[in-house]
Short mmCIF file of C-alpha atoms and ligand atoms in Angstrom, two decimals:
data_model
loop_
_atom_site.label_atom_id
_atom_site.label_comp_id
_atom_site.label_asym_id
_atom_site.label_seq_id
_atom_site.Cartn_x
_atom_site.Cartn_y
_atom_site.Cartn_z
CA MET A 40 33.72 4.15 -49.45
CA SER A 41 31.19 3.41 -46.76
CA TYR A 42 27.76 2.57 -48.07
CA ARG A 43 24.44 2.94 -46.34
CA PHE A 44 22.44 0.01 -44.91
CA ASP A 45 20.35 -1.08 -47.89
CA THR A 46 23.37 -0.91 -50.17
CA ARG A 47 25.46 -2.96 -47.75
CA ALA A 48 22.71 -5.59 -47.48
CA ILE A 49 22.97 -6.20 -51.22
CA HIS A 50 26.70 -5.68 -51.78
CA ALA A 51 28.66 -6.49 -48.60
CA GLY A 52 30.62 -9.70 -49.13
CA GLN A 53 29.00 -10.24 -52.51
CA PRO A 54 31.11 -8.97 -55.38
CA ASP A 55 30.31 -10.47 -58.79
CA ASP A 56 31.94 -13.92 -59.00
CA ALA A 57 35.61 -13.55 -59.98
CA VAL A 58 35.62 -16.68 -62.19
CA THR A 59 32.34 -16.48 -64.10
CA GLY A 60 31.00 -12.98 -63.45
CA ALA A 61 27.85 -14.45 -61.86
CA VAL A 62 26.08 -11.56 -60.13
CA THR A 63 24.83 -13.83 -57.36
CA THR A 64 27.19 -15.56 -54.92
CA PRO A 65 27.50 -19.20 -56.05
CA ILE A 66 26.70 -22.19 -53.83
CA TYR A 67 30.10 -23.88 -53.47
CA GLN A 68 28.81 -27.36 -52.69
CA THR A 69 32.04 -29.03 -51.64
CA SER A 70 33.31 -30.44 -48.38
CA THR A 71 37.00 -29.97 -49.06
CA PHE A 72 39.42 -27.96 -51.22
CA ARG A 73 42.60 -28.85 -53.10
CA GLN A 74 45.74 -27.68 -51.36
CA THR A 75 48.84 -26.66 -53.26
CA GLU A 76 51.34 -28.05 -50.76
CA PRO A 77 50.96 -30.14 -47.62
CA GLY A 78 50.50 -27.95 -44.58
CA VAL A 79 50.28 -24.69 -46.51
CA ASN A 80 46.85 -23.16 -46.06
CA LYS A 81 46.04 -20.27 -48.28
CA GLY A 82 42.33 -19.74 -48.65
CA PHE A 83 39.95 -22.61 -48.05
CA CYS A 84 40.89 -26.12 -46.95
CA TYR A 85 37.90 -27.84 -45.35
CA ALA A 86 34.29 -26.66 -45.34
CA ARG A 87 33.75 -26.87 -41.57
CA THR A 88 36.55 -24.34 -41.21
CA GLY A 89 35.17 -22.19 -44.01
CA HIS A 90 33.78 -22.13 -47.52
CA PRO A 91 33.23 -19.30 -49.99
CA THR A 92 29.43 -19.10 -49.64
CA ARG A 93 29.78 -18.85 -45.88
CA SER A 94 32.55 -16.25 -46.13
CA ALA A 95 30.28 -14.12 -48.30
CA LEU A 96 27.51 -14.44 -45.71
CA GLU A 97 29.84 -13.69 -42.81
CA GLU A 98 31.15 -10.55 -44.45
CA ASN A 99 27.60 -9.52 -45.26
CA LEU A 100 26.34 -10.06 -41.69
CA ALA A 101 29.24 -8.06 -40.28
CA GLY A 102 28.35 -5.30 -42.74
CA LEU A 103 24.76 -5.19 -41.50
CA GLU A 104 25.86 -4.35 -37.97
CA GLY A 105 28.58 -1.99 -39.23
CA ALA A 106 31.16 -4.40 -37.78
CA ARG A 107 34.49 -5.90 -38.77
CA HIS A 108 33.78 -9.56 -38.05
CA GLY A 109 30.87 -11.92 -38.62
CA LEU A 110 30.60 -15.65 -37.98
CA ALA A 111 27.79 -17.81 -39.29
CA PHE A 112 26.37 -20.77 -37.36
CA SER A 113 23.94 -23.57 -38.11
CA SER A 114 21.32 -22.05 -35.77
CA GLY A 115 20.75 -19.19 -33.40
CA MET A 116 21.27 -21.64 -30.54
CA ALA A 117 24.65 -22.64 -31.98
CA ALA A 118 25.59 -18.95 -32.06
CA ILE A 119 24.53 -18.58 -28.41
CA HIS A 120 26.46 -21.75 -27.57
CA ALA A 121 29.61 -20.25 -29.09
CA VAL A 122 29.35 -17.05 -27.05
CA LEU A 123 28.75 -18.95 -23.80
CA SER A 124 31.67 -21.23 -24.63
CA LEU A 125 33.97 -18.23 -24.18
CA LEU A 126 33.42 -18.78 -20.44
CA ARG A 127 35.12 -21.09 -17.96
CA GLN A 128 34.00 -23.07 -14.97
CA GLY A 129 33.28 -20.71 -12.07
CA ASP A 130 32.38 -17.74 -14.28
CA HIS A 131 29.14 -15.88 -13.67
CA VAL A 132 26.65 -14.44 -16.15
CA VAL A 133 24.08 -11.71 -15.57
CA SER A 134 21.19 -12.10 -17.99
CA THR A 135 17.87 -10.56 -18.98
CA GLN A 136 15.20 -12.60 -17.19
CA ASP A 137 12.42 -12.83 -19.79
CA LEU A 138 14.53 -14.14 -22.59
CA TYR A 139 14.11 -16.57 -25.45
CA GLY A 140 13.08 -19.96 -23.99
CA GLY A 141 15.89 -21.80 -25.77
CA ALA A 142 18.48 -19.40 -24.37
CA TRP A 143 17.06 -19.93 -20.89
CA ARG A 144 17.25 -23.69 -21.42
CA ILE A 145 20.86 -23.81 -22.63
CA PHE A 146 21.96 -21.48 -19.79
CA THR A 147 20.21 -23.32 -16.96
CA LYS A 148 20.23 -26.90 -18.24
CA VAL A 149 23.49 -27.14 -20.18
CA PHE A 150 26.03 -24.49 -19.17
CA ALA A 151 25.00 -24.60 -15.50
CA ARG A 152 26.13 -28.26 -15.52
CA PHE A 153 29.64 -27.12 -16.41
CA GLY A 154 29.85 -24.85 -13.40
CA ILE A 155 28.82 -21.56 -14.99
CA GLU A 156 26.52 -19.51 -12.79
CA PHE A 157 23.62 -17.37 -13.93
CA THR A 158 21.67 -14.55 -12.34
CA PHE A 159 18.53 -13.49 -14.18
CA VAL A 160 17.41 -9.94 -13.54
CA ASP A 161 15.00 -7.40 -14.90
CA THR A 162 17.53 -5.59 -17.08
CA THR A 163 15.03 -2.87 -17.98
CA SER A 164 16.45 -1.17 -14.92
CA PRO A 165 20.26 -0.79 -15.23
CA ALA A 166 20.50 -0.63 -11.42
CA ASN A 167 19.48 -4.31 -11.31
CA VAL A 168 22.39 -5.17 -13.60
CA GLU A 169 24.81 -3.28 -11.41
CA ALA A 170 23.51 -4.97 -8.25
CA ALA A 171 23.86 -8.46 -9.76
CA ILE A 172 27.53 -8.11 -10.71
CA ARG A 173 29.94 -10.27 -8.72
CA PRO A 174 33.74 -10.51 -8.78
CA ASN A 175 33.44 -13.55 -11.11
CA THR A 176 30.91 -12.00 -13.53
CA LYS A 177 32.29 -12.27 -17.05
CA LEU A 178 29.30 -11.85 -19.34
CA LEU A 179 26.23 -9.63 -19.49
CA TRP A 180 23.56 -11.17 -21.71
CA LEU A 181 20.88 -8.81 -22.97
CA GLU A 182 17.85 -9.47 -25.10
CA THR A 183 15.96 -6.37 -26.17
CA PRO A 184 13.16 -6.13 -27.06
CA SER A 185 12.71 -9.29 -25.03
CA ASN A 186 10.73 -12.37 -25.83
CA PRO A 187 7.77 -12.52 -25.46
CA LEU A 188 7.01 -9.39 -23.41
CA LEU A 189 8.95 -6.88 -25.55
CA HIS A 190 10.63 -5.30 -22.56
CA VAL A 191 13.25 -2.78 -23.58
CA THR A 192 16.70 -2.63 -22.00
CA ASP A 193 18.97 0.40 -22.31
CA ILE A 194 21.92 -1.12 -24.19
CA ALA A 195 24.19 1.93 -23.85
CA ARG A 196 23.77 2.23 -20.08
CA CYS A 197 24.00 -1.47 -19.35
CA SER A 198 27.07 -2.03 -21.51
CA ALA A 199 28.74 0.98 -19.88
CA ILE A 200 28.14 -0.61 -16.47
CA ALA A 201 29.54 -3.93 -17.73
CA ARG A 202 32.58 -2.29 -19.32
CA GLY A 203 33.37 -0.60 -16.00
CA SER A 204 33.75 -4.08 -14.46
CA ARG A 205 35.54 -5.61 -17.50
CA ILE A 206 32.49 -7.65 -18.37
CA THR A 207 31.68 -8.54 -21.98
CA THR A 208 28.23 -7.48 -23.15
CA ALA A 209 26.38 -9.64 -25.67
CA VAL A 210 23.04 -8.61 -27.16
CA ASP A 211 20.59 -10.94 -28.85
CA ASN A 212 19.42 -8.62 -31.62
CA THR A 213 17.08 -11.10 -33.31
CA PHE A 214 13.84 -9.18 -32.64
CA ALA A 215 15.07 -5.74 -33.64
CA THR A 216 17.40 -6.69 -36.51
CA PRO A 217 20.24 -4.34 -37.48
CA VAL A 218 17.73 -2.28 -39.45
CA LEU A 219 16.19 -1.00 -36.23
CA GLN A 220 18.98 -1.31 -33.67
CA GLN A 221 22.76 -1.65 -33.83
CA PRO A 222 24.02 -2.71 -30.39
CA LEU A 223 27.74 -2.49 -31.24
CA LEU A 224 27.32 1.22 -31.91
CA LEU A 225 25.64 1.51 -28.50
CA GLY A 226 28.62 -0.03 -26.72
CA ALA A 227 27.96 -3.79 -26.75
CA ASP A 228 30.84 -6.14 -27.59
CA ILE A 229 28.97 -8.98 -29.29
CA VAL A 230 25.74 -9.24 -31.26
CA VAL A 231 23.95 -12.55 -31.70
CA HIS A 232 21.25 -13.31 -34.26
CA SER A 233 18.97 -16.13 -35.05
CA THR A 234 19.11 -15.57 -38.82
CA THR A 235 16.22 -18.03 -38.96
CA LYS A 236 13.99 -15.05 -38.21
CA TYR A 237 13.97 -11.67 -39.97
CA ILE A 238 17.43 -11.79 -41.53
CA ASN A 239 16.50 -14.76 -43.68
CA GLY A 240 12.86 -13.86 -43.30
CA HIS A 241 11.10 -16.54 -45.31
CA SER A 242 10.67 -19.44 -42.85
CA ASP A 243 12.87 -21.73 -44.91
CA VAL A 244 16.21 -21.93 -43.14
CA ILE A 245 17.67 -22.32 -39.63
CA GLY A 246 20.75 -20.21 -39.00
CA GLY A 247 22.61 -18.05 -36.55
CA ALA A 248 25.32 -15.41 -36.40
CA VAL A 249 27.78 -13.79 -34.03
CA ILE A 250 29.09 -10.33 -34.90
CA THR A 251 31.81 -8.32 -33.19
CA ASN A 252 34.36 -5.56 -33.67
CA ASP A 253 36.76 -7.03 -31.12
CA ASP A 254 39.65 -8.84 -32.82
CA GLY A 255 40.43 -10.96 -29.74
CA LEU A 256 36.86 -12.11 -29.24
CA TYR A 257 36.60 -12.83 -32.96
CA GLU A 258 39.66 -15.10 -32.92
CA GLU A 259 38.31 -17.03 -29.92
CA LEU A 260 34.83 -17.35 -31.45
CA LYS A 261 36.25 -18.43 -34.80
CA PHE A 262 38.28 -21.08 -33.01
CA LEU A 263 35.11 -22.30 -31.27
CA GLN A 264 33.12 -22.25 -34.50
CA ASN A 265 35.60 -24.65 -36.10
CA ALA A 266 36.29 -26.70 -32.96
CA VAL A 267 32.60 -27.32 -32.20
CA GLY A 268 31.48 -27.48 -35.82
CA ALA A 269 27.91 -26.15 -35.64
CA VAL A 270 28.27 -24.54 -39.05
CA PRO A 271 25.87 -23.86 -41.91
CA GLY A 272 26.24 -25.53 -45.28
CA PRO A 273 26.45 -23.64 -48.56
CA GLN A 274 22.74 -23.99 -49.41
CA ASP A 275 21.69 -22.45 -46.11
CA CYS A 276 24.23 -19.63 -46.48
CA TYR A 277 22.92 -18.94 -49.96
CA LEU A 278 19.32 -18.76 -48.70
CA VAL A 279 20.21 -16.30 -45.93
CA LEU A 280 22.12 -14.15 -48.44
CA ARG A 281 19.10 -14.21 -50.67
CA GLY A 282 16.79 -13.19 -47.84
CA VAL A 283 18.98 -10.47 -46.46
CA LYS A 284 18.88 -8.40 -49.65
CA THR A 285 15.31 -7.31 -48.90
CA LEU A 286 15.76 -6.98 -45.12
CA GLY A 287 15.43 -3.19 -45.02
CA LEU A 288 12.38 -3.21 -47.24
CA ARG A 289 10.70 -6.03 -45.35
CA ILE A 290 11.32 -4.51 -41.93
CA GLU A 291 9.70 -1.21 -42.92
CA ARG A 292 6.49 -2.98 -43.93
CA HIS A 293 6.68 -5.38 -40.95
CA CYS A 294 6.81 -2.34 -38.64
CA SER A 295 3.97 -0.50 -40.40
CA ASN A 296 1.72 -3.56 -40.19
CA ALA A 297 2.64 -4.19 -36.55
CA GLU A 298 1.91 -0.61 -35.53
CA LEU A 299 -1.60 -0.91 -36.96
CA VAL A 300 -2.19 -4.31 -35.33
CA ALA A 301 -1.01 -2.98 -31.95
CA LYS A 302 -3.35 0.01 -32.19
CA TYR A 303 -6.23 -2.24 -33.16
CA LEU A 304 -5.65 -4.56 -30.20
CA LEU A 305 -5.24 -1.68 -27.77
CA ALA A 306 -8.74 -0.49 -28.59
CA HIS A 307 -10.37 -3.94 -28.29
CA ASP A 308 -12.39 -4.69 -25.17
CA ARG A 309 -11.51 -8.41 -25.13
CA VAL A 310 -7.83 -7.48 -24.86
CA ARG A 311 -6.53 -6.86 -21.37
CA ARG A 312 -3.06 -5.63 -22.22
CA VAL A 313 -0.86 -5.01 -25.27
CA TYR A 314 2.93 -5.28 -25.26
CA TYR A 315 4.61 -3.29 -28.03
CA PRO A 316 7.58 -0.95 -27.49
CA GLY A 317 6.09 1.60 -29.89
CA LEU A 318 3.13 2.37 -27.63
CA VAL A 319 3.71 5.51 -25.59
CA ASP A 320 2.41 3.96 -22.37
CA GLN A 321 5.02 1.14 -22.38
CA PRO A 322 7.77 1.11 -19.79
CA ASN A 323 11.05 2.31 -21.33
CA HIS A 324 9.27 3.63 -24.42
CA ALA A 325 11.70 6.59 -24.29
CA VAL A 326 14.67 4.20 -24.31
CA ALA A 327 13.15 2.34 -27.26
CA ARG A 328 12.79 5.64 -29.09
CA ARG A 329 16.43 6.48 -28.44
CA GLN A 330 18.03 3.18 -29.42
CA MET A 331 15.66 1.89 -32.12
CA THR A 332 14.56 3.57 -35.33
CA ARG A 333 11.17 1.81 -35.25
CA PHE A 334 9.69 -0.79 -32.92
CA GLY A 335 9.68 -4.10 -34.74
CA ALA A 336 6.87 -6.46 -35.63
CA ILE A 337 6.34 -8.65 -32.60
CA VAL A 338 3.21 -7.69 -30.71
CA SER A 339 2.12 -9.62 -27.62
CA PHE A 340 -1.20 -9.28 -25.88
CA GLU A 341 -3.19 -10.74 -23.06
CA LEU A 342 -6.71 -11.80 -23.71
CA ASP A 343 -9.31 -10.97 -21.14
CA ALA A 344 -9.95 -14.70 -20.84
CA GLY A 345 -8.74 -17.82 -19.06
CA ILE A 346 -6.58 -20.60 -20.48
CA ASP A 347 -9.41 -22.56 -22.11
CA GLU A 348 -10.85 -19.54 -23.87
CA THR A 349 -7.35 -18.47 -24.92
CA ARG A 350 -6.81 -21.87 -26.51
CA ALA A 351 -10.19 -21.60 -28.22
CA PHE A 352 -9.12 -18.24 -29.64
CA THR A 353 -5.98 -19.79 -31.11
CA ARG A 354 -8.17 -22.30 -32.97
CA ARG A 355 -10.37 -19.58 -34.45
CA LEU A 356 -7.70 -17.67 -36.35
CA GLN A 357 -7.56 -18.68 -40.00
CA LEU A 358 -5.03 -16.44 -41.72
CA TRP A 359 -2.56 -16.35 -38.84
CA THR A 360 -0.59 -19.60 -38.53
CA LEU A 361 -0.12 -21.12 -35.08
CA ALA A 362 3.62 -21.86 -35.08
CA GLU A 363 6.85 -21.44 -33.21
CA SER A 364 9.25 -18.95 -34.72
CA LEU A 365 8.79 -15.42 -35.98
CA GLY A 366 10.13 -12.91 -38.42
CA SER A 367 8.73 -14.38 -41.58
CA VAL A 368 6.79 -12.89 -44.49
CA LYS A 369 3.92 -15.05 -43.27
CA SER A 370 2.13 -13.98 -40.09
CA LEU A 371 2.61 -16.43 -37.25
CA PHE A 372 1.34 -16.50 -33.71
CA CYS A 373 1.97 -18.57 -30.64
CA HIS A 374 0.86 -19.26 -27.10
CA PRO A 375 4.14 -18.81 -25.18
CA ALA A 376 3.04 -20.64 -22.01
CA THR A 377 2.55 -23.92 -23.88
CA MET A 378 4.87 -23.38 -26.85
CA THR A 379 8.01 -21.22 -26.95
CA HIS A 380 8.28 -20.92 -23.17
CA ALA A 381 7.00 -24.35 -22.16
CA SER A 382 10.55 -25.29 -21.10
CA VAL A 383 10.54 -22.49 -18.50
CA GLU A 384 9.21 -23.71 -15.12
CA PRO A 385 5.60 -22.50 -14.59
CA ASP A 386 6.36 -20.49 -11.45
CA VAL A 387 9.31 -18.75 -13.13
CA ARG A 388 7.14 -18.12 -16.18
CA ARG A 389 4.43 -16.46 -14.14
CA SER A 390 6.88 -14.49 -12.05
CA VAL A 391 8.29 -12.86 -15.19
CA GLY A 392 4.78 -12.04 -16.43
CA ILE A 393 4.13 -14.72 -19.06
CA SER A 394 0.52 -15.49 -18.23
CA ASP A 395 -1.59 -18.34 -19.62
CA SER A 396 -3.66 -15.85 -21.64
CA LEU A 397 -0.68 -14.29 -23.41
CA ILE A 398 -0.54 -14.47 -27.21
CA ARG A 399 2.53 -13.48 -29.23
CA LEU A 400 2.04 -12.26 -32.77
CA SER A 401 4.73 -12.12 -35.41
CA VAL A 402 3.16 -9.68 -37.83
CA GLY A 403 3.99 -10.61 -41.41
CA LEU A 404 3.75 -8.91 -44.75
CA GLU A 405 0.21 -9.76 -45.81
CA ASP A 406 -2.27 -6.93 -46.33
CA VAL A 407 -2.74 -5.66 -42.79
CA ARG A 408 -6.49 -5.27 -43.33
CA ASP A 409 -6.79 -9.03 -43.79
CA LEU A 410 -4.69 -9.65 -40.69
CA ILE A 411 -6.90 -7.37 -38.61
CA ASP A 412 -10.10 -8.85 -40.05
CA ASP A 413 -8.97 -12.29 -38.93
CA LEU A 414 -8.17 -11.05 -35.41
CA GLU A 415 -11.56 -9.35 -35.39
CA GLN A 416 -13.49 -12.53 -36.12
CA GLY A 417 -11.37 -14.45 -33.59
CA LEU A 418 -11.86 -11.88 -30.83
CA ALA A 419 -15.53 -11.27 -31.53
CA ARG A 420 -16.36 -14.75 -30.32
CA THR A 421 -14.00 -14.68 -27.33
CA ALA A 422 -16.14 -14.81 -24.24
CA GLY A 423 -14.97 -12.95 -21.19
CA VAL A 424 -14.38 -15.12 -18.16
CA PRO A 425 -16.76 -14.75 -15.24
CA HIS A 426 -14.58 -13.52 -12.42
CA SER A 427 -15.48 -16.33 -10.04
CA GLU A 428 -14.22 -18.90 -12.55
CA GLU A 429 -10.98 -17.03 -13.05
CA ALA A 430 -10.45 -16.97 -9.31
CA VAL A 431 -10.63 -20.78 -9.30
CA ALA A 432 -8.14 -21.03 -12.19
C1 PLP B 283 14.73 -18.12 -32.42
C2 PLP B 283 15.56 -17.37 -31.48
C3 PLP B 283 16.79 -17.87 -31.03
C4 PLP B 283 17.29 -19.25 -31.43
O1 PLP B 283 17.53 -19.36 -32.79
P1 PLP B 283 17.36 -20.72 -33.64
O2 PLP B 283 17.76 -20.28 -34.99
O3 PLP B 283 15.97 -21.17 -33.51
O4 PLP B 283 18.33 -21.70 -33.05
C5 PLP B 283 17.53 -17.08 -30.18
N1 PLP B 283 17.10 -15.87 -29.77
C6 PLP B 283 15.93 -15.37 -30.17
C7 PLP B 283 15.49 -14.03 -29.69
C8 PLP B 283 15.11 -16.10 -31.03
O5 PLP B 283 13.93 -15.59 -31.42
#
């Protein structure tokens, strides 16, 4: 019987414990398992290779994306590392250009050293993807909505282009979560998550996941997971399983709060520009409508102010916490130019549109009226920049 999303979130991979009847998946805190005979491996043998709490999580994560296979990692970066490790020296990757800063860093500063080549393009236009493909292109890396500008890429069209050239498509689905967007159903081959964010959702664990329907890719990724060893322990797996049970419920409220915050900012005269895929004036809003059920809870905006005034604004907010990360019950915000995207070279940063007055909000689950009141007091005292001064900056 195939259950619907909220049922799968609570039941997939989590039958009542066979030994004790515990209704919650136990934390099997052990590094190794007794074997019945030397060299005969039924079930679990060593906890890097697998353990029951992780298996429960992996089955659950696969279930969320409606997929056959899930693999859990110790971080989102470890999950990205596993997917990139499918490649060989001389292979080429086409990637979304305004992507998560850590993904940019591992592509350009780690994998580039091993002879893997990257071309970063504006994937919001599928024609750019097509034009960037070379004979040695093996992977298309998409992040949508992107970080921090919430640009939307058409997953179905881009993965169709990739498939035509026998290129694997991987989508970082961290921002949307499987509640809002299911890339495998749109034609992608691999989904990556930082479970640190919405899937766990409570800012108390670092984790990652890779999900696929492709048996061959799964076997290779599973081999890499064990060979590299960036795996989560039982406590972390338990926490993610605990968080995931309320994912559907949380995302609905996250989206409702974010929609109201975006509308509020749009109407504010100290705000120059709002980035939120749910606003009708956004590029690719129609694509967002087609491939997402709602538009998520990350809202970015540009203050009508220079860098100093933007920094002053960040100090004024009281309820919103200035922090890296996103996707938590608690509302967080950051200044991408000096925080999440500080590792991206300044000229690259500006060329992709990450200005010094950009603020990224991760709208949490507090009462949205309190969130807006806090923005209101912060913005009310934000002075506009005299244009001559801005010209100097
Ligand atoms: C946070 C994040 C990552 C990295 O995940 P970690 O769990 O921090 O290693 C990757 N992609 C996106 C979109 C993220 O937000």
